[in-house]
Tab-separated table of C-alpha atoms in Angstrom:
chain	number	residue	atom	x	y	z
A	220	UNK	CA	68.521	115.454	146.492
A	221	UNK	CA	68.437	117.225	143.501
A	222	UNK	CA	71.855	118.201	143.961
A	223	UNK	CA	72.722	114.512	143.894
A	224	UNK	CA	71.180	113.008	141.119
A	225	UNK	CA	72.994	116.547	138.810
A	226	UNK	CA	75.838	114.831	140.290
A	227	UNK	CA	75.063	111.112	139.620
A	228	UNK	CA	74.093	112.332	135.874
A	229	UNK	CA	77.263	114.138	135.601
A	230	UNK	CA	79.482	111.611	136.648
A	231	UNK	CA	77.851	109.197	134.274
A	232	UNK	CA	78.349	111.260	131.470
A	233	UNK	CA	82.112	111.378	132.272
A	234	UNK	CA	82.356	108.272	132.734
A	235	UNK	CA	80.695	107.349	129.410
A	236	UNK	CA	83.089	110.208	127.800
A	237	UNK	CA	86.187	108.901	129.533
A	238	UNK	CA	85.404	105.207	128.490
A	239	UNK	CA	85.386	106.268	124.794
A	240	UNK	CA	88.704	105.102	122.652
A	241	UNK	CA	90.701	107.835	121.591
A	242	UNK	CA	90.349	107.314	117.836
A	243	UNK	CA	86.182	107.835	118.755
A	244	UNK	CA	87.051	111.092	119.834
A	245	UNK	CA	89.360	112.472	116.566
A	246	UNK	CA	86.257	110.770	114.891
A	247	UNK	CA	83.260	112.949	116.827
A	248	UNK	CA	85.873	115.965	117.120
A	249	UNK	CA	87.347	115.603	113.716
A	250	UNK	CA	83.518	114.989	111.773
A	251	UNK	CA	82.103	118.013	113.438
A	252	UNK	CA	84.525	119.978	113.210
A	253	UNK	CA	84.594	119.261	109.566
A	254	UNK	CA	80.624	118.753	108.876
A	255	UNK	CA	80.309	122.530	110.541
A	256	UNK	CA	83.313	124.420	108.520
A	257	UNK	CA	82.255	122.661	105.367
A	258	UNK	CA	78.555	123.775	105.950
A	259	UNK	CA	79.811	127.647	106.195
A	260	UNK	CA	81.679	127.834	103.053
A	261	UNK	CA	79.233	125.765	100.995
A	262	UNK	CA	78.267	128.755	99.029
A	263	UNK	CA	81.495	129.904	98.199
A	264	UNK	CA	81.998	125.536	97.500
A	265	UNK	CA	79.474	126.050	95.178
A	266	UNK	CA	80.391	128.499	93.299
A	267	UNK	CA	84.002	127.616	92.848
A	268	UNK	CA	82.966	123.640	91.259
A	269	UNK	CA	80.244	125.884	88.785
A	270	UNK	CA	83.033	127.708	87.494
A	271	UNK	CA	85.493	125.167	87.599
A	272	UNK	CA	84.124	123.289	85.318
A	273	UNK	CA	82.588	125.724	83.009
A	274	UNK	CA	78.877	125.289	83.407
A	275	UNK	CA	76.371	126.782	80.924
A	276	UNK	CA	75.594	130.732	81.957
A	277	UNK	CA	78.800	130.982	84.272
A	278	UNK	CA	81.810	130.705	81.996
A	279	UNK	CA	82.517	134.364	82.231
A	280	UNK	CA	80.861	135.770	85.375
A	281	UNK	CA	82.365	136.562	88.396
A	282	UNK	CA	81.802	135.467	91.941
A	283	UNK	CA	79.416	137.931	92.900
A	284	UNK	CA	77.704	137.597	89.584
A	285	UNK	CA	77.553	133.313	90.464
A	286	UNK	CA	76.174	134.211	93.640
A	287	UNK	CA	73.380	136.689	92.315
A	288	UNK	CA	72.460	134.082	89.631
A	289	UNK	CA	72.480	131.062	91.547
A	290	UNK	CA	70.231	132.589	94.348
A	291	UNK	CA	67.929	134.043	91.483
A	292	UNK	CA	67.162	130.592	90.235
A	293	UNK	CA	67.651	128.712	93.433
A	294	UNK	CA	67.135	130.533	95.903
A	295	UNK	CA	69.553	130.454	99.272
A	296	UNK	CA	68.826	126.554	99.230
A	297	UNK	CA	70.808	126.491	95.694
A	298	UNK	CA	73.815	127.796	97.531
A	299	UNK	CA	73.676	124.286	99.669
A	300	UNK	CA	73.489	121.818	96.931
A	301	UNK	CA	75.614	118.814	97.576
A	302	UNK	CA	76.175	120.090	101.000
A	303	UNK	CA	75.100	117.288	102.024
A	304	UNK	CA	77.111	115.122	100.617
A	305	UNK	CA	79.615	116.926	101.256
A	306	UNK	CA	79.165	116.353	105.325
A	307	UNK	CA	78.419	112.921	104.681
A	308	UNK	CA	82.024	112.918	103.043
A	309	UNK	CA	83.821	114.601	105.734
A	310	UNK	CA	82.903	112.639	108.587
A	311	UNK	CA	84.123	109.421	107.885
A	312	UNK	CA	86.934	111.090	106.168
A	313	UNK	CA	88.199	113.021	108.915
A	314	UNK	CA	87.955	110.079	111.107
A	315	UNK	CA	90.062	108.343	108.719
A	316	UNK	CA	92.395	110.447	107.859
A	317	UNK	CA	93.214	111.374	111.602
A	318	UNK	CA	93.652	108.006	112.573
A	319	UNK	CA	95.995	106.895	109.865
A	320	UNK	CA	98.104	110.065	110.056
A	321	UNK	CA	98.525	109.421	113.750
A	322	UNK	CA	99.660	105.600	112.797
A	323	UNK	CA	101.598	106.383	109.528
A	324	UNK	CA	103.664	108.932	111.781
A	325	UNK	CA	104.038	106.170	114.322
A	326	UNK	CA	105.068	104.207	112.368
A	327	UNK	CA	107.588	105.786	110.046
A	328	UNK	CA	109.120	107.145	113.585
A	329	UNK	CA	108.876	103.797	114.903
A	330	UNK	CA	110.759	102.118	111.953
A	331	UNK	CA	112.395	105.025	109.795
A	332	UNK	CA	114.317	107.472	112.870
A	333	UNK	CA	116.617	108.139	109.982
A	334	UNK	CA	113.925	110.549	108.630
A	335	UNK	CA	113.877	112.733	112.124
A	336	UNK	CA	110.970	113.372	114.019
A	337	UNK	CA	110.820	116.716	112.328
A	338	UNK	CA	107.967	118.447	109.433
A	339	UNK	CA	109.470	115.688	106.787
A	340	UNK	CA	107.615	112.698	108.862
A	341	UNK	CA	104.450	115.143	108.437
A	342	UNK	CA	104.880	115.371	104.834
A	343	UNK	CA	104.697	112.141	104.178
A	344	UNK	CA	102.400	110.809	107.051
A	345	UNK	CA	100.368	113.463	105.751
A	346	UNK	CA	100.703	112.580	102.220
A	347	UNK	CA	99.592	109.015	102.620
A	348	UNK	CA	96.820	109.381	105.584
A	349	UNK	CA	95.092	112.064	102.654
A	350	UNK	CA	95.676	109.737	99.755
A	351	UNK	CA	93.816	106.685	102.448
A	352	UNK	CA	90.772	109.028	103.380
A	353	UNK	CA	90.282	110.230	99.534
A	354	UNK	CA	90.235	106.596	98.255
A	355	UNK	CA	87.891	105.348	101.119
A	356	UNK	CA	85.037	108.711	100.747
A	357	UNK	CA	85.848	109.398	96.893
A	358	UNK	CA	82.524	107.714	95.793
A	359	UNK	CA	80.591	110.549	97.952
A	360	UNK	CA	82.839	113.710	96.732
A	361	UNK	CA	81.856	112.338	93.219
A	362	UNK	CA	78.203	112.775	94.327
A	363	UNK	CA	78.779	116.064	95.731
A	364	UNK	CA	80.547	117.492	92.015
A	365	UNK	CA	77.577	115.892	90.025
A	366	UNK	CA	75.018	117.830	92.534
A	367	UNK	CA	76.754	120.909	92.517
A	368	UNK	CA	76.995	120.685	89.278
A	369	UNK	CA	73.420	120.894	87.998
A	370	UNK	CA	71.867	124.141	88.221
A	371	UNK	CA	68.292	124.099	88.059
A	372	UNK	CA	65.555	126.618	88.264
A	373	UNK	CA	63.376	126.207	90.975
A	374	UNK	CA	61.153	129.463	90.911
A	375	UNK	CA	60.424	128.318	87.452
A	376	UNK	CA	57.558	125.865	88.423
A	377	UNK	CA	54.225	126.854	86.788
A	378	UNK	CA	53.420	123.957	83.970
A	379	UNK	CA	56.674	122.354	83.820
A	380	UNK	CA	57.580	122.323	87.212
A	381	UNK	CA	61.350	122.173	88.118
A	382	UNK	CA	62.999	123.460	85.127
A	383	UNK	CA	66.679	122.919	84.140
A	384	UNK	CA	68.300	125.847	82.741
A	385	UNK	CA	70.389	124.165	80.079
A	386	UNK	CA	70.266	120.078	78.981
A	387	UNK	CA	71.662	118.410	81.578
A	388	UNK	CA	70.737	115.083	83.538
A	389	UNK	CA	69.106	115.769	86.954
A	390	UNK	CA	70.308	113.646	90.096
A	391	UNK	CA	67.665	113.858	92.845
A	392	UNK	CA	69.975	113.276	95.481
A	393	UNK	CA	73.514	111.184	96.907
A	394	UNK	CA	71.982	107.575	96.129
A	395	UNK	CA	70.338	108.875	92.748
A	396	UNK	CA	73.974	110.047	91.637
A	397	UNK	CA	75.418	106.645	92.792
A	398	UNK	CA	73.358	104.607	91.716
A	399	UNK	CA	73.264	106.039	87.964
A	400	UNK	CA	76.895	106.548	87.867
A	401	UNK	CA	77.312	102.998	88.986
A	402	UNK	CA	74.850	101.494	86.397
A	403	UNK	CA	76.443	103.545	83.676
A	404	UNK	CA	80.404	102.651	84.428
A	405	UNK	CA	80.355	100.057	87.867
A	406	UNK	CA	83.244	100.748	90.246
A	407	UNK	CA	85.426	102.255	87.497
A	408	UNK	CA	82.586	105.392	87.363
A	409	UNK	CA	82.235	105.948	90.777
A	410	UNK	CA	86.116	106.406	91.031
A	411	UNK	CA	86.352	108.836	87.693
A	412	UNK	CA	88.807	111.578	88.278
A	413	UNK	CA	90.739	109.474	91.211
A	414	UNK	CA	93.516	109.566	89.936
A	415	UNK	CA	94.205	113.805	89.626
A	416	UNK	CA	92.715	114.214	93.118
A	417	UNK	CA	95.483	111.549	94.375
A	418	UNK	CA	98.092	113.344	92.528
A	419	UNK	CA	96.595	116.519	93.957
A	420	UNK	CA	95.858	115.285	97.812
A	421	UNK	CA	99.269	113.483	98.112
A	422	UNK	CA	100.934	116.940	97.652
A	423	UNK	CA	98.574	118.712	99.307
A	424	UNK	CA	97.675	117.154	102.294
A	425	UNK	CA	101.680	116.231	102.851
A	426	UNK	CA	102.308	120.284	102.286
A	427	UNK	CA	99.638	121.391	104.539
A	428	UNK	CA	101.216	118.955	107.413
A	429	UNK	CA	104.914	120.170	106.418
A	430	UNK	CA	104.358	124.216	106.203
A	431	UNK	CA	102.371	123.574	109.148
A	432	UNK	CA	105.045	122.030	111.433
A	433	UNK	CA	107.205	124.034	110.129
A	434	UNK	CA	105.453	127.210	110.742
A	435	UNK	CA	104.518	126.197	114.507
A	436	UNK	CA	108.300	125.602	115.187
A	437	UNK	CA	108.999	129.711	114.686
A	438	UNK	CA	106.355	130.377	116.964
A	439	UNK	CA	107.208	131.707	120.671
A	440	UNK	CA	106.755	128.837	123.116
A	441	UNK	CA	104.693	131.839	125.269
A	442	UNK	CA	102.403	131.666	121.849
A	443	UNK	CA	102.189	127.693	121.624
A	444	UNK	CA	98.832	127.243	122.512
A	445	UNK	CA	97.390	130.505	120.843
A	446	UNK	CA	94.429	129.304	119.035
A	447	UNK	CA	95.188	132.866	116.989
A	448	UNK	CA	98.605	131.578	116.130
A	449	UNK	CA	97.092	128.095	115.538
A	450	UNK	CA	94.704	129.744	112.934
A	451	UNK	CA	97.430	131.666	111.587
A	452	UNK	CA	100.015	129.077	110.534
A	453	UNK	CA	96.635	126.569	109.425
A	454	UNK	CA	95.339	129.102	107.269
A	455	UNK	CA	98.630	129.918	105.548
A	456	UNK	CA	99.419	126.563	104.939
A	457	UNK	CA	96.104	126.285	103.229
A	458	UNK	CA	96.932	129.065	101.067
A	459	UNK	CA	100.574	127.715	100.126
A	460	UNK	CA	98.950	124.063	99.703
A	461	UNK	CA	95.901	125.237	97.478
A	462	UNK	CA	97.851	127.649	95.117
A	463	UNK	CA	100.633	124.799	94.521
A	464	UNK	CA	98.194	121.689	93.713
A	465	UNK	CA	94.722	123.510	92.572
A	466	UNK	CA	95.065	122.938	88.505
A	467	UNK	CA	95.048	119.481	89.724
A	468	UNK	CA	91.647	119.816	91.460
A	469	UNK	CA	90.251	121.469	88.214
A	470	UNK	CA	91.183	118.565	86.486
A	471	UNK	CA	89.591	116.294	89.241
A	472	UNK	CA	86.284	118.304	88.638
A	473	UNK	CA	86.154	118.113	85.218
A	474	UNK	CA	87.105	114.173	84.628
A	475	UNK	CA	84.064	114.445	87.621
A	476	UNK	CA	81.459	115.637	85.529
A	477	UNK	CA	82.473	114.323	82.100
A	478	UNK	CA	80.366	111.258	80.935
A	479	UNK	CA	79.973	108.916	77.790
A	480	UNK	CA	76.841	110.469	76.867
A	481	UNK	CA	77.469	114.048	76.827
A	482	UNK	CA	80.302	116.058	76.123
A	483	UNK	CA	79.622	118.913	78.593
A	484	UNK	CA	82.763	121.327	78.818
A	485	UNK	CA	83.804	122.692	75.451
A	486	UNK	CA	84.975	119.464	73.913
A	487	UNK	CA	85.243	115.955	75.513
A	488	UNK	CA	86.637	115.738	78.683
A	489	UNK	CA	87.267	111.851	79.054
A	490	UNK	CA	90.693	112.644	79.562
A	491	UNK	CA	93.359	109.787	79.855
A	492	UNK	CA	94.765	110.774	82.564
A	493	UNK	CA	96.372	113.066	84.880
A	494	UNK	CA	98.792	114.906	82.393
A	495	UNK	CA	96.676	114.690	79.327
A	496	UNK	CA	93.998	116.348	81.578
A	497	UNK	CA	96.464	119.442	81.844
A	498	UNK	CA	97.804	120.130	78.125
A	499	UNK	CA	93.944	119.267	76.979
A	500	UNK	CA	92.754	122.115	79.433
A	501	UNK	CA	95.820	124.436	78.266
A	502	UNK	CA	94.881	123.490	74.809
A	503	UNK	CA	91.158	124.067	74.555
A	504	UNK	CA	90.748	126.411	77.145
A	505	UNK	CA	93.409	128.440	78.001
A	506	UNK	CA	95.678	128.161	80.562
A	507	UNK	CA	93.634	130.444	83.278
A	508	UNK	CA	91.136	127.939	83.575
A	509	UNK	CA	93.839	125.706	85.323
A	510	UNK	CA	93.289	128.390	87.912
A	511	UNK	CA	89.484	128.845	87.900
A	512	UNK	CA	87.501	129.567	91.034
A	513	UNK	CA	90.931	129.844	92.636
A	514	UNK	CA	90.371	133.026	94.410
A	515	UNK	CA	86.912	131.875	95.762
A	516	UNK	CA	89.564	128.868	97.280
A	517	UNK	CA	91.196	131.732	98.648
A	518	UNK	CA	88.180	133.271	100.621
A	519	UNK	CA	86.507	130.287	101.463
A	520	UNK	CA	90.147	128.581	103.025
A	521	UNK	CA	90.455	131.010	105.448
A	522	UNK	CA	87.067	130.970	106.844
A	523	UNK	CA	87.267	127.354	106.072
A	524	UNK	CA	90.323	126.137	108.662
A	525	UNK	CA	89.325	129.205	111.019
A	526	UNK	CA	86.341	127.634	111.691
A	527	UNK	CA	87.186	123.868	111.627
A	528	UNK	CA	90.019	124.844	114.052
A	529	UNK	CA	88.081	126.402	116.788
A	530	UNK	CA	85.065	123.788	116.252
A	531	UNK	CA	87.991	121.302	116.318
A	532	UNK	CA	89.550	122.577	119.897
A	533	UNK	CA	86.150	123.217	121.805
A	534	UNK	CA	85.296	119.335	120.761
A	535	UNK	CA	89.052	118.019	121.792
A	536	UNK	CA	88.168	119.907	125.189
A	537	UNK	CA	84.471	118.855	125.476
A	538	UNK	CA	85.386	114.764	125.132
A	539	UNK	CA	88.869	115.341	126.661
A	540	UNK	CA	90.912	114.255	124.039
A	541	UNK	CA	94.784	114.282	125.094
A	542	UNK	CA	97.306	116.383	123.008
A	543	UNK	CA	99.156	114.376	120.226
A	544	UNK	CA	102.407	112.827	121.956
A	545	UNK	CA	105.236	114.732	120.866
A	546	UNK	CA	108.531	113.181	118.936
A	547	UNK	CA	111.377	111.806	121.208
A	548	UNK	CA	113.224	115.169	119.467
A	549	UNK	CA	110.466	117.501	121.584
């Protein structure tokens, strides 16, 4: 009897998982996947947006230094702020930029077979599925700068309780951030800094497709489905993605942070735009800084798609998730 009603329970819960669309599976798969990787290089996260954008105490420290000071003041909670916006972030952007990769390829296969059914329909199904997801979850990865951003001193709590260890306006969490950012600029605030992070994700996120596919192609057909080999050729497109568009990202952080009322990086940093961003940076700061926290990229990437990979495979498995249909070209 027993035996019967493991059985009965079992076949309901394949049933239930079977009965799920496929696009609710790259959502589940894909936002777990991305909420755990996320979550395991949030220190390094951390660290990288401090000296990205030049906060007080870190300009010239290094990344073991950052680490030391921030769990000095913070404690190992410190090394999690704006996690959590962070995994809000990813989940409904994975979701979204799975499924609109998945029907931008379609489609430009479907309507452009001029372009092949090689990497160059990644690149640019890539391109615009990661310019869709940033301008759908950019609100939240706003949040998660601004939290990251403040540094306060938590062990510092005899009279004056929390104590902030330069001036700085405190958020006390995601809606906080929103909600003052919105009151002080409306829709045009929440979205500062979109437009270097779509000049950096359209590269980026059509690259990492691109090198990707193209990398996979030069791989044995006996090593195909070597999640090794898989881990490989995602973590080395990382790399190649990261180093090409990251001075973009540093822009993206610091248009992030700026605000009307303070002038918080070494001069104002209400940039115009993209390119004025760039020489203003080069300018006032040296060029280097278009590279800062850049090899903390480089050990947290690595870690980063190892991770989401293998989380990412053991959840296609668990909810059965078919392999992506291949091109008429194989």
């Amino acid at each position: 009897m027993a035996g019967l009603v493991d059985g009965a329970t079992a076949h309901r819960e394949v049933s239930y998982v079977d009965c799920l669309p496929v696009y609710v599976k790259e959502l589940i798969a894909g936002g777990a996947a991305g909420a755990f990787a996320k979550t395991t290089v949030a220190p390094l996260e951390r660290i990288k947006i401090l000296l990205q954008t030049r906060t007080h105490g870190f300009q010239s420290l290094g990344v073991h230094q950052s680490l030391t000071k921030v769990l000095k003041h913070e404690g190992v909670l410190g090394f999690y702020k704006g996690n959590g916006a962070s995994v809000i972030r990813i989940i409904p952007y994975a979701a979204i930029h799975f499924m609109t990769y998945e029907q931008y390829r379609g489609w430009l296969l479907d309507n452009y077979s001029s372009l092949g059914s090689g990497p160059v329909v990644d690149l640019l199904a890539g391109s615009a599925s990661g310019g869709t997801a940033v301008l759908c979850t950019y609100p939240l990865d706003l949040a998660r700068t601004k939290l990251a951003y403040q540094v306060v001193d938590t062990r510092t709590n005899f009279r004056c309780g929390v104590r902030s260890l330069y001036p700085r306006p405190a958020y006390s969490g995601i809606t906080d951030v929103l909600t003052t950012v919105y009151k002080e600029g409306g829709i045009q605030g929440l979205y500062r800094g979109v437009g270097p992070t779509l000049a950096g994700i359209l590269p980026y996120a059509g690259l990492k497709f691109y090198i990707y596919e193209t990398l996979k192609t030069h791989v044995p057909e006996q090593h195909q489905k070597s999640i090794m080999m898989h881990l490989s050729c995602g973590a080395l497109a990382g790399l190649l993605g990261q180093t090409f568009t990251y001075p973009l990202d540093v822009v993206r952080r610091q248009m992030q942070v700026g605000s009307r009322q303070h002038s918080t990086i070494q001069g104002d940093t209400r940039f115009k735009n993209t390119l004025d961003g760039l020489t203003t940076i080069i300018r006032n700061q040296g060029w280097r800084q278009l590279f800062a926290g850049l090899s903390i990229n480089y050990m947290k990437i690595v870690p980063s798609v190892a991770v989401g990979f293998t989380a990412y495979d053991m959840m296609k498995v668990w909810l059965r998730i078919p392999p992506r249909q291949k091109s008429q070209a194989g």
